[in-house]
mmCIF file of C-alpha atoms in Angstrom:
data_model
loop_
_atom_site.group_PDB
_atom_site.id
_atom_site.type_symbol
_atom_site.label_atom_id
_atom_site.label_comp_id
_atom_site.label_asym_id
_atom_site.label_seq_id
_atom_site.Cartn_x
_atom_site.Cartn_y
_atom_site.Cartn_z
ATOM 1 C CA UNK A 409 6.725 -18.616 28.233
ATOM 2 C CA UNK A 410 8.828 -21.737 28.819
ATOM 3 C CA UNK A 411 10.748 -21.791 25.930
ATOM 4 C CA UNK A 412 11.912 -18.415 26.301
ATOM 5 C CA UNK A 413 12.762 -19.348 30.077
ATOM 6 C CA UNK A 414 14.996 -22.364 28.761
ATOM 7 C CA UNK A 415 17.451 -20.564 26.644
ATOM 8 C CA UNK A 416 17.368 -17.335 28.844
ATOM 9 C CA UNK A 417 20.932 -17.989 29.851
ATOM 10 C CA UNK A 418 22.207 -18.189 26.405
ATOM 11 C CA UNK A 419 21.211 -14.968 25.365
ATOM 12 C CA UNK A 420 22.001 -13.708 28.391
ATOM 13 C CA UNK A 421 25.364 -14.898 27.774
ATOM 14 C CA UNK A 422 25.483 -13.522 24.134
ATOM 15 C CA UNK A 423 24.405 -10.052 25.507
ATOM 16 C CA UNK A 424 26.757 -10.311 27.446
ATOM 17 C CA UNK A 425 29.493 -10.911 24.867
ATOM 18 C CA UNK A 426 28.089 -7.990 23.021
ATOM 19 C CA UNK A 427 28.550 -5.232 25.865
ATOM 20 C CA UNK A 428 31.978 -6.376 25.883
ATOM 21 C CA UNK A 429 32.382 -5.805 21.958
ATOM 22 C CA UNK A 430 30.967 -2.342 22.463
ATOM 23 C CA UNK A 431 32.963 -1.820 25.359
ATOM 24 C CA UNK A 432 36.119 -3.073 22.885
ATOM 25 C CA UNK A 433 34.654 -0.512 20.287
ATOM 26 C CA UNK A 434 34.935 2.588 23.143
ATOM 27 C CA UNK A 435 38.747 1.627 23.018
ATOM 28 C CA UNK A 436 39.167 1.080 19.713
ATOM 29 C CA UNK A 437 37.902 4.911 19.283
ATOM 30 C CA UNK A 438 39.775 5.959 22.232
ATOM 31 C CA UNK A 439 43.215 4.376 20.710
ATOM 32 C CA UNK A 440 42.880 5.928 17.109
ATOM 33 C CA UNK A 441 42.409 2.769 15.944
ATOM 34 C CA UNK A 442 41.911 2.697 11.768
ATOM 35 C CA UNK A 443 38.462 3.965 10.857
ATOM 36 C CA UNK A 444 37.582 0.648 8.419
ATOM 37 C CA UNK A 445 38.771 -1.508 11.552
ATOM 38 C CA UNK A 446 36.113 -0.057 13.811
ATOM 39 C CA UNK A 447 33.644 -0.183 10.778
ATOM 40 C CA UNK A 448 34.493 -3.922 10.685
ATOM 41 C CA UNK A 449 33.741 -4.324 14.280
ATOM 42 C CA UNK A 450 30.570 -2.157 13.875
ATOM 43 C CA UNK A 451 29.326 -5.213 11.483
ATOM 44 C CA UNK A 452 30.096 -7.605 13.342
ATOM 45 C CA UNK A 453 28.554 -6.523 16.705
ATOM 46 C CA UNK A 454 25.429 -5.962 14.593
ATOM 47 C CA UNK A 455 25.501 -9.285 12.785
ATOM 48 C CA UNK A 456 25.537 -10.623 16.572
ATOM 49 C CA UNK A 457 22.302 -8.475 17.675
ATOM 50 C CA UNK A 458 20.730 -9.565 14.719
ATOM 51 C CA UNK A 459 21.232 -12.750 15.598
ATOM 52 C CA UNK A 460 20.047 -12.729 19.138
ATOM 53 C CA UNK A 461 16.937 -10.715 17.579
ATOM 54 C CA UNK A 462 16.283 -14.090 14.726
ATOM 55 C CA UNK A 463 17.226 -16.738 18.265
ATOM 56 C CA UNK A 464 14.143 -14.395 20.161
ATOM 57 C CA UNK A 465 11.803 -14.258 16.825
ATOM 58 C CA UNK A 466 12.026 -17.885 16.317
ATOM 59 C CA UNK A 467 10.878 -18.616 19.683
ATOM 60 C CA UNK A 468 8.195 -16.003 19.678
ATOM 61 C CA UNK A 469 6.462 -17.462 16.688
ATOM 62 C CA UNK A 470 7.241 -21.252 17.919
ATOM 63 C CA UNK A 471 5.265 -20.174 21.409
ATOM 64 C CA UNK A 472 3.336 -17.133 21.215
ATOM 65 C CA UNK A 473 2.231 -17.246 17.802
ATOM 66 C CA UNK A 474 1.131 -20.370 18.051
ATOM 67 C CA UNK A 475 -0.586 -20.253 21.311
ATOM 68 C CA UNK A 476 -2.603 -17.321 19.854
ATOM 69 C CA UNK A 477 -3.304 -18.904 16.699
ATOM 70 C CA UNK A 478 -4.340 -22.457 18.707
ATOM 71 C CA UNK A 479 -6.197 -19.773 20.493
ATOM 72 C CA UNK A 480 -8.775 -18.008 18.006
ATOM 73 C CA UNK A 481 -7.379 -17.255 14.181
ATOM 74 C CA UNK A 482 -8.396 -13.483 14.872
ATOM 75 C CA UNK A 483 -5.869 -14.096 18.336
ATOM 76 C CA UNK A 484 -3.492 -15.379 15.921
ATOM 77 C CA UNK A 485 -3.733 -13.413 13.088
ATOM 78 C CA UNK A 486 -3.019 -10.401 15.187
ATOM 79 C CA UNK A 487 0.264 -11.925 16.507
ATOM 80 C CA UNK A 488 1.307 -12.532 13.104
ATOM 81 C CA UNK A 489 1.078 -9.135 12.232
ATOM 82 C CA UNK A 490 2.802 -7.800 15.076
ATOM 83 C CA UNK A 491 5.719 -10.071 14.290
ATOM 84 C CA UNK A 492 5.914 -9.576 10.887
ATOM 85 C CA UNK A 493 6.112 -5.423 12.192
ATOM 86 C CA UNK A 494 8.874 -6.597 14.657
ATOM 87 C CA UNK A 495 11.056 -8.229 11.602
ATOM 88 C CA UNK A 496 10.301 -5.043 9.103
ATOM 89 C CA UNK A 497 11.554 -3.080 12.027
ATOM 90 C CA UNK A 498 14.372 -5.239 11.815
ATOM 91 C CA UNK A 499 15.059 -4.853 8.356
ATOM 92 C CA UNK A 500 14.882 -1.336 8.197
ATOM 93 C CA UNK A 501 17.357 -0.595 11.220
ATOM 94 C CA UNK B 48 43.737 12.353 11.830
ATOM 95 C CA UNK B 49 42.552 15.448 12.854
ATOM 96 C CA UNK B 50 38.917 15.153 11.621
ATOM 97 C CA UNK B 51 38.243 11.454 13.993
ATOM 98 C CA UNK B 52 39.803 13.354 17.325
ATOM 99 C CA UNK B 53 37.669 16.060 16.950
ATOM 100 C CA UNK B 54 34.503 14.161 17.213
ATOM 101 C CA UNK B 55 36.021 11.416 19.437
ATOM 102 C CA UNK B 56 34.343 12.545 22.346
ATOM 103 C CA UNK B 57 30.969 12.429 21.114
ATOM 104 C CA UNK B 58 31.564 8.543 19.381
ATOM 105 C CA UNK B 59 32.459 7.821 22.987
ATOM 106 C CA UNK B 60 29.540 9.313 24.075
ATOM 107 C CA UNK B 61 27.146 7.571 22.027
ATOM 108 C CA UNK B 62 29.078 4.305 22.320
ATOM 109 C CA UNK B 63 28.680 4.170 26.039
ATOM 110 C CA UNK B 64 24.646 5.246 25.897
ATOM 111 C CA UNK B 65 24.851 1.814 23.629
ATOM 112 C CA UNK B 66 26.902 -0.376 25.956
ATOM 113 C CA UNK B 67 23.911 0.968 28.799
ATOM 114 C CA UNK B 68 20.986 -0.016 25.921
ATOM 115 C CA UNK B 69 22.621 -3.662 25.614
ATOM 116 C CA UNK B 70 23.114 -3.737 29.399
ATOM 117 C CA UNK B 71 19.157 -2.628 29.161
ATOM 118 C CA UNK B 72 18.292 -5.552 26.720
ATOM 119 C CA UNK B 73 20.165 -8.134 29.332
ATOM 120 C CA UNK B 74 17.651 -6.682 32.174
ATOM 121 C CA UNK B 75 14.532 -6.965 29.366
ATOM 122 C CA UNK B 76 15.400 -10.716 29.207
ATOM 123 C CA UNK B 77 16.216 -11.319 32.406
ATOM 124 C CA UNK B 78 12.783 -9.714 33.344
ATOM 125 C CA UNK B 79 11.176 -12.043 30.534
ATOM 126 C CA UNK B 80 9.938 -8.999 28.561
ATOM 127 C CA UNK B 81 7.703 -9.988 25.780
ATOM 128 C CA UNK B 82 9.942 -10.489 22.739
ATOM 129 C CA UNK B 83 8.399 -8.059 20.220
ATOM 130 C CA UNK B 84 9.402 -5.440 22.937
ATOM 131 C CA UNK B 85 13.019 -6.909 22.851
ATOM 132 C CA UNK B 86 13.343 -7.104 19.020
ATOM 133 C CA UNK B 87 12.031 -3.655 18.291
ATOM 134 C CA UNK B 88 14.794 -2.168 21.223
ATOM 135 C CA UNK B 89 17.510 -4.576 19.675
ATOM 136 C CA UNK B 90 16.563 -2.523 15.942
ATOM 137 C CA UNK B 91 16.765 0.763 17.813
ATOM 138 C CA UNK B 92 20.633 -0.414 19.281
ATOM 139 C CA UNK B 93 21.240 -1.779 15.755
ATOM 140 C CA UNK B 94 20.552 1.556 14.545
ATOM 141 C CA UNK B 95 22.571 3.732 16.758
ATOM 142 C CA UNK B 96 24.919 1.159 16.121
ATOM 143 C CA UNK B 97 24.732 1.859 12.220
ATOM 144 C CA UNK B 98 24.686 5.541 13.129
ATOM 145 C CA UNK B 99 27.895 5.729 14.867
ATOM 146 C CA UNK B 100 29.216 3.588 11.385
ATOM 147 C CA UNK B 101 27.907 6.018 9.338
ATOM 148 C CA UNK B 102 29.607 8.680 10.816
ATOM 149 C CA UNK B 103 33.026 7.204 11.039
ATOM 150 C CA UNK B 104 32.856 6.632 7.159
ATOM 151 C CA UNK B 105 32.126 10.291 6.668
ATOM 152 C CA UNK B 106 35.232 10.937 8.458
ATOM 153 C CA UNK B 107 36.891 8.381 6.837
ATOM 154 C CA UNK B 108 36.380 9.472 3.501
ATOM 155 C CA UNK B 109 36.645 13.156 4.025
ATOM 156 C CA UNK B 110 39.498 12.518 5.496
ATOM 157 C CA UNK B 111 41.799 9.542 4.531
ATOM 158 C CA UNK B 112 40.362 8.886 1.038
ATOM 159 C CA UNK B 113 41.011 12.187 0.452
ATOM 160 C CA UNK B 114 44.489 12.589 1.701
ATOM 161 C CA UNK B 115 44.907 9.163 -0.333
ATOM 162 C CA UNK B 116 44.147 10.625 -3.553
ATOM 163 C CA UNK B 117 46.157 13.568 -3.386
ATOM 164 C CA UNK B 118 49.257 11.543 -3.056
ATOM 165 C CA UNK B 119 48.222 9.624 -5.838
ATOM 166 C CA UNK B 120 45.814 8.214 -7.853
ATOM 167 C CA UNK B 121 46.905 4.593 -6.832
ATOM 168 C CA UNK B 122 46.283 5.316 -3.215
ATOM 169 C CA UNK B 123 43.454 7.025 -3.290
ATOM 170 C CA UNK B 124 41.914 4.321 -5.457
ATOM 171 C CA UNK B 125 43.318 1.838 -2.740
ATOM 172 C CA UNK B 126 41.239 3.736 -0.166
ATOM 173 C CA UNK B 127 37.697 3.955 -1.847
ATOM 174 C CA UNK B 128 38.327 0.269 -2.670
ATOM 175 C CA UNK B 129 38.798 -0.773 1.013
ATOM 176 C CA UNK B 130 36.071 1.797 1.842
ATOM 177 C CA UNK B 131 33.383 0.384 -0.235
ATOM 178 C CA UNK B 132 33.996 -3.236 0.993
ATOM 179 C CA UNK B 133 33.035 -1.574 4.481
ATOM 180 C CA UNK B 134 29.725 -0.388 3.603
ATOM 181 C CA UNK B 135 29.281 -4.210 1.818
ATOM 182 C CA UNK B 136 29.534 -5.211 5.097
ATOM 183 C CA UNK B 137 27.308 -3.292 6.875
ATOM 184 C CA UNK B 138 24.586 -3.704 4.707
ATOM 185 C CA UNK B 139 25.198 -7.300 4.662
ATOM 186 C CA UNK B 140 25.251 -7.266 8.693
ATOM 187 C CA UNK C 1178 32.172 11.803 -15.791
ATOM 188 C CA UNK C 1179 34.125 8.768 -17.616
ATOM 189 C CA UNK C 1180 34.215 6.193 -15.479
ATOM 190 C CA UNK C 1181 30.863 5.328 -15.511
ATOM 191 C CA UNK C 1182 30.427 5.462 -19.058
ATOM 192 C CA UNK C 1183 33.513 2.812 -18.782
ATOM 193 C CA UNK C 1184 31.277 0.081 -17.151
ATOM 194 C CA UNK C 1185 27.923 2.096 -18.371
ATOM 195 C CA UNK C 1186 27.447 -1.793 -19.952
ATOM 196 C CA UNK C 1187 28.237 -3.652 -17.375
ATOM 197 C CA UNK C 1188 25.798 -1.955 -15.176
ATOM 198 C CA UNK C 1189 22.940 -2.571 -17.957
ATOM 199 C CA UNK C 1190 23.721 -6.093 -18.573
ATOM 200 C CA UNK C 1191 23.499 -6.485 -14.848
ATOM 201 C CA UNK C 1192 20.259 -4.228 -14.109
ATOM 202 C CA UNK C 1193 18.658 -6.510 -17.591
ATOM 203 C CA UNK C 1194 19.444 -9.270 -15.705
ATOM 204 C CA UNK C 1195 17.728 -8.330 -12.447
ATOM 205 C CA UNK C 1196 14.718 -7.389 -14.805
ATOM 206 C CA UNK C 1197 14.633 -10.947 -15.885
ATOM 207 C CA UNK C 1198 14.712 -12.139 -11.904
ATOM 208 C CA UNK C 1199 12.021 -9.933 -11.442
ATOM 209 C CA UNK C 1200 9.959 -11.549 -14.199
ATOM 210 C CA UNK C 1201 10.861 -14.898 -12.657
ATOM 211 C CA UNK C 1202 9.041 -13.529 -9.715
ATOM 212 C CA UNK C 1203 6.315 -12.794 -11.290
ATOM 213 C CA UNK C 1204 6.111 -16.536 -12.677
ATOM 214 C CA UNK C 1205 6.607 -17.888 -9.139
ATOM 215 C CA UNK C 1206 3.648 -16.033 -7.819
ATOM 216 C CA UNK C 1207 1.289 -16.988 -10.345
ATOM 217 C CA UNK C 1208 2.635 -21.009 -10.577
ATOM 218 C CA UNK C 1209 1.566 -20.317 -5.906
ATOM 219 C CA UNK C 1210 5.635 -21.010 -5.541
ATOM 220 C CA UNK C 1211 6.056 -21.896 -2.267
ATOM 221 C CA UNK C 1212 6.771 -18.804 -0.558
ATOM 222 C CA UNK C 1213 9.628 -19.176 1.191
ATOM 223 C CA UNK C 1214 11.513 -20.163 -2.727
ATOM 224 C CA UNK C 1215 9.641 -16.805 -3.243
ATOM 225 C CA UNK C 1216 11.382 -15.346 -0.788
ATOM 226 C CA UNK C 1217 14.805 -16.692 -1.081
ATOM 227 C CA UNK C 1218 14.598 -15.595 -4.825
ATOM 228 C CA UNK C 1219 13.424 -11.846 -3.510
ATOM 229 C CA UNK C 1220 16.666 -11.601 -1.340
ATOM 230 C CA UNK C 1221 19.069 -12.810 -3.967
ATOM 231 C CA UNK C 1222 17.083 -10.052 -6.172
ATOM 232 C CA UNK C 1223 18.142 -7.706 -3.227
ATOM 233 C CA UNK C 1224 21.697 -8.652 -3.362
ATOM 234 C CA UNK C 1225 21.656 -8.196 -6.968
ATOM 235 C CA UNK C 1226 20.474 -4.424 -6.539
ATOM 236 C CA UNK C 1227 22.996 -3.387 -3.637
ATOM 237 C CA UNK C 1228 25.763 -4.626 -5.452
ATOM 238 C CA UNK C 1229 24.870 -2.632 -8.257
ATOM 239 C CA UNK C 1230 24.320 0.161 -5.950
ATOM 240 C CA UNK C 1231 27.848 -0.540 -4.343
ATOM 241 C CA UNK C 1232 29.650 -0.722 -7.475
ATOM 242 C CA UNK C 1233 27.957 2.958 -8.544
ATOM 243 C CA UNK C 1234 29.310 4.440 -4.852
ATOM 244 C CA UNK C 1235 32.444 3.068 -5.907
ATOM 245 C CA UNK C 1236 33.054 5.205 -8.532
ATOM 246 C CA UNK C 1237 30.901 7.912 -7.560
ATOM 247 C CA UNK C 1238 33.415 8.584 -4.746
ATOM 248 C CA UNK C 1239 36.744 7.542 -6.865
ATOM 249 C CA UNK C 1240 35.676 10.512 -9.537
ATOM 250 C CA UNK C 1241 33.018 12.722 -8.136
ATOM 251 C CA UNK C 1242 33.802 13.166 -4.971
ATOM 252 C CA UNK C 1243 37.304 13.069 -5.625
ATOM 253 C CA UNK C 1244 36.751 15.737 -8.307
ATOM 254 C CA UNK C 1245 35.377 17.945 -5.878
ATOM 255 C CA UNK C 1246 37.720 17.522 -3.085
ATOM 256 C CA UNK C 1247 40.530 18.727 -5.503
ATOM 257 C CA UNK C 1248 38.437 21.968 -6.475
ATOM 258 C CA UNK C 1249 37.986 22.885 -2.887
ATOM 259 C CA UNK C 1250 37.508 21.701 0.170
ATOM 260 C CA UNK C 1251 34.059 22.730 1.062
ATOM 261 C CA UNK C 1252 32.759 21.300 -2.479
ATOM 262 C CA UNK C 1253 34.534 18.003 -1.521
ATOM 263 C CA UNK C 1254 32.536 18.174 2.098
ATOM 264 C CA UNK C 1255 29.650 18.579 0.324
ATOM 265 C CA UNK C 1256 30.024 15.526 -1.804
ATOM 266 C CA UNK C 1257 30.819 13.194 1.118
ATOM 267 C CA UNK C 1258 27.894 14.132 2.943
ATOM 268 C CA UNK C 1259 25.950 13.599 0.323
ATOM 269 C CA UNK C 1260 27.473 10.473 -0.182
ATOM 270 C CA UNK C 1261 27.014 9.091 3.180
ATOM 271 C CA UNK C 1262 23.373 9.736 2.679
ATOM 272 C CA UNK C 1263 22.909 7.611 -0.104
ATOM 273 C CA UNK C 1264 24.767 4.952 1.858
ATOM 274 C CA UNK C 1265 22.176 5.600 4.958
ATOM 275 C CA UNK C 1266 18.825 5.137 2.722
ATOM 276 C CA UNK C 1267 20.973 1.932 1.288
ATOM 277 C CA UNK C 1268 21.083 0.572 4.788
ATOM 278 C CA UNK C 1269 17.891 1.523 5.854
ATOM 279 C CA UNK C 1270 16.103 -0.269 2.971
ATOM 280 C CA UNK D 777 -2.927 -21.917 -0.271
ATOM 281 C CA UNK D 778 -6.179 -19.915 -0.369
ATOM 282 C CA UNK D 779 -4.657 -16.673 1.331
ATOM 283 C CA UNK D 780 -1.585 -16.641 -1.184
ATOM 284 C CA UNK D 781 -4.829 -16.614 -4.225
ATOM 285 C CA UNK D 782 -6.548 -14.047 -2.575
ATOM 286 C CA UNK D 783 -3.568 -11.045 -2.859
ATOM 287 C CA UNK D 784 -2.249 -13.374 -6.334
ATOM 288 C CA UNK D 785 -3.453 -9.961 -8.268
ATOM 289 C CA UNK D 786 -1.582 -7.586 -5.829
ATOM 290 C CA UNK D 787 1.701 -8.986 -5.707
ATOM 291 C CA UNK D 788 1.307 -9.243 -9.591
ATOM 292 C CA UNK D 789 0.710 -5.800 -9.246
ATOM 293 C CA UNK D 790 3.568 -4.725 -6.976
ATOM 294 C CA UNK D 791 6.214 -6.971 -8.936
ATOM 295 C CA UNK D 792 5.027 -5.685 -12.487
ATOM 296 C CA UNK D 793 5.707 -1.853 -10.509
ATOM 297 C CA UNK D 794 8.869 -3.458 -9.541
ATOM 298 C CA UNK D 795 9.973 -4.901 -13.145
ATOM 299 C CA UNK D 796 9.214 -1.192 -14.748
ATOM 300 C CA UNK D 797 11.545 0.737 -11.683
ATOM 301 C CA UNK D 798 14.262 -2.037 -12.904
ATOM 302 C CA UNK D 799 13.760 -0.771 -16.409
ATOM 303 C CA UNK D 800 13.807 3.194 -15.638
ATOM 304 C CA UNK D 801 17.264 2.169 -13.312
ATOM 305 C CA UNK D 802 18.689 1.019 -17.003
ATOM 306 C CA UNK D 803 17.141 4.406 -18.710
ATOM 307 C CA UNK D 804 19.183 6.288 -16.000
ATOM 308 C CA UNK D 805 21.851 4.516 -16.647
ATOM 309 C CA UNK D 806 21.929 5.206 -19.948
ATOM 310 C CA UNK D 807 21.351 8.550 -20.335
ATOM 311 C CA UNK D 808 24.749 8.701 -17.677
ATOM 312 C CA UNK D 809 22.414 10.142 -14.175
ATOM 313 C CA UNK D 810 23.826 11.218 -11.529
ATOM 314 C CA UNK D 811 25.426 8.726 -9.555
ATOM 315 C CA UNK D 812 23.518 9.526 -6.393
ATOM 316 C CA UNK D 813 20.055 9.610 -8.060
ATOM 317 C CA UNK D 814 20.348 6.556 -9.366
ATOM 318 C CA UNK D 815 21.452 4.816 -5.972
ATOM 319 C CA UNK D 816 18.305 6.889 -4.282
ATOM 320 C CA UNK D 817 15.795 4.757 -7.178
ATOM 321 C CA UNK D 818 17.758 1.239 -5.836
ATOM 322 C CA UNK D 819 17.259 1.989 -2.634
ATOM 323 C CA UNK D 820 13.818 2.551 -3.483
ATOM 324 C CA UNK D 821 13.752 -0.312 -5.483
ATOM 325 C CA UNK D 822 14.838 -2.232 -2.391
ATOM 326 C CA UNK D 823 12.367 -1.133 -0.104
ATOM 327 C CA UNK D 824 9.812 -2.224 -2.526
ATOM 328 C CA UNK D 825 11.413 -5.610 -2.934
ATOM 329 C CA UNK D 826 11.135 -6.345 0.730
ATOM 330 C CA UNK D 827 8.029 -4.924 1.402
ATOM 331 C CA UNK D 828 6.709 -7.686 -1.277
ATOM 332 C CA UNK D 829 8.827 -10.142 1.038
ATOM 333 C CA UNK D 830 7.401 -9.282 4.248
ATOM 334 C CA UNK D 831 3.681 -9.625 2.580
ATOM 335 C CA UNK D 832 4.659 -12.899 1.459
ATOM 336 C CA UNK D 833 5.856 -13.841 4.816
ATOM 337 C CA UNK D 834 2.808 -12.667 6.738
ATOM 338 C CA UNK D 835 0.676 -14.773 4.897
ATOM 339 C CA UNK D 836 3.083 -17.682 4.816
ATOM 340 C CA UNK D 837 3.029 -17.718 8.823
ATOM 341 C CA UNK D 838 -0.300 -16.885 9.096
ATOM 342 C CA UNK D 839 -1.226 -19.945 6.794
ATOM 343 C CA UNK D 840 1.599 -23.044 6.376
ATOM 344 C CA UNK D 841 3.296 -22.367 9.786
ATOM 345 C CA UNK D 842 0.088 -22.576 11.496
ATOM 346 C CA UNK D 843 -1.234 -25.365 9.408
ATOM 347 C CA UNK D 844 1.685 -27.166 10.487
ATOM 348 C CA UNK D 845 1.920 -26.438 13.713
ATOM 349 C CA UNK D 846 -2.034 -27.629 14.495
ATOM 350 C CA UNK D 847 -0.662 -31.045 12.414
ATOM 351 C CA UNK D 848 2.111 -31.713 14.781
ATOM 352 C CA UNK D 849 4.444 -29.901 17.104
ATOM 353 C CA UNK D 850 7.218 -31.152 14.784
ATOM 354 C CA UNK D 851 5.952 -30.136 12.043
ATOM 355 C CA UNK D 852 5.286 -26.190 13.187
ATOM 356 C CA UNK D 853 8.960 -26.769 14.537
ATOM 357 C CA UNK D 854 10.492 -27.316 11.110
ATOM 358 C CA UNK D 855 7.933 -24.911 9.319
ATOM 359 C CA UNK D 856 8.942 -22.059 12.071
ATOM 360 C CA UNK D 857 13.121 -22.786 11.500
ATOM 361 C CA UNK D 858 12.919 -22.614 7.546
ATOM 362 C CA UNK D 859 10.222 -19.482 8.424
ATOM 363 C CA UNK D 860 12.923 -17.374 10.358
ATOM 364 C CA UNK D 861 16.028 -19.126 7.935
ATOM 365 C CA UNK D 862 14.192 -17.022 5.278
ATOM 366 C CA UNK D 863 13.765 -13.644 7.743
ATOM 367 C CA UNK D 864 17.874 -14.091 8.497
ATOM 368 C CA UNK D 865 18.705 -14.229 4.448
ATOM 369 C CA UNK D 866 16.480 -10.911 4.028
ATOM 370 C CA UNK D 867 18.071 -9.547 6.608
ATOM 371 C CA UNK D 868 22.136 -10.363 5.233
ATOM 372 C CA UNK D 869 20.711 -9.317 1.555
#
């Protein structure tokens, strides 16, 4: 899956960044810190998963999808579904 | 406040078994999982993510909205004003 | 419970409204609107409904809950957890 | 869109469903429910909302993206960007 391959590194990077938030959260608890401060950060650590999640779903329909559909439509319409499963997952969590 | 301390150690707890599930998603990309795998473990972090929010606003509002509204109705109104704008943004995260 | 018979028309102008958008919908899908308009116009619907539904834990907590904290403190308990529960099906929907 | 045609009755169906849930919100409002019940029916409300969504988008990758993408690479490109563009508004709603 080259595409995923080529921007490997950025997520990578953004994961990265998003350990350290959590890690930043485990102080923020440890220190007391203001319950709708942590709340805030809560948000935004998700809004940054979510994001890495919409960078990987975009590339997943670009490549896979597409490979399947290019494939057989019954190849592709079963990657469909399982995508469209991924994003309700999303959406529910 | 008496009510966050109690609990702290098991917000810790939780927050560190998510800091090891993003660690987990860096391997899972690293390893070029297949994306739908990756998506449907970054809705399970988002939701222990949520989780954790959810229970600091419990606290929250059991605790400091409360104490809020005893001193006065000004405050108290203060604090479910400020708490409110914290659930906007975790639904809109 | 006064407050929400305060904005009692506020809330039905607003919920008349998103009865309208919801009508619109149903024009969209039988004009075959492109779907993604289709969608756009289902997530502003969305945002229409939470906000309603924010605005109703708003006061819920600034009367009810407050109402019941002052009685006692395991009736006030009660009310927050119950609270936090309607904020966790908000979330998860 | 031949697809879209095919469930045109169904999501009729759904959103009509939808429009009368919108309606019974405003009879609850009314008659003054209780708080909490009536933020149980939005979330409900929601759910149903989305769930139309996610049909919509099934069928709209399943039949423009791949369309597009057997046209040109640069045309599935574009068609796959405003595809998850739509996914990440759903998601913030």
């Amino acid at each position: 899956m080259a595409g995923y391959s080529i921007s490997k590194d950025d997520y990578l990077k953004r994961l990265r960044r998003i350990e350290g938030q959590v890690r930043g959260l485990q102080s923020m608890v440890e220190q007391d810190t203001y319950c709708i401060d942590v709340l805030t950060q809560i948000s935004s650590v998700t809004k940054a998963l979510q994001s890495v999640g919409l960078g990987l779903l975009d590339e997943h329909i670009r490549h896979c999808v597409r490979e399947a559909a290019v494939e057989s439509e019954g190849a592709g319409d079963a990657k469909v579904e399982e995508a469209v499963a991924a994003v309700a997952r999303l959406l529910r969590s």
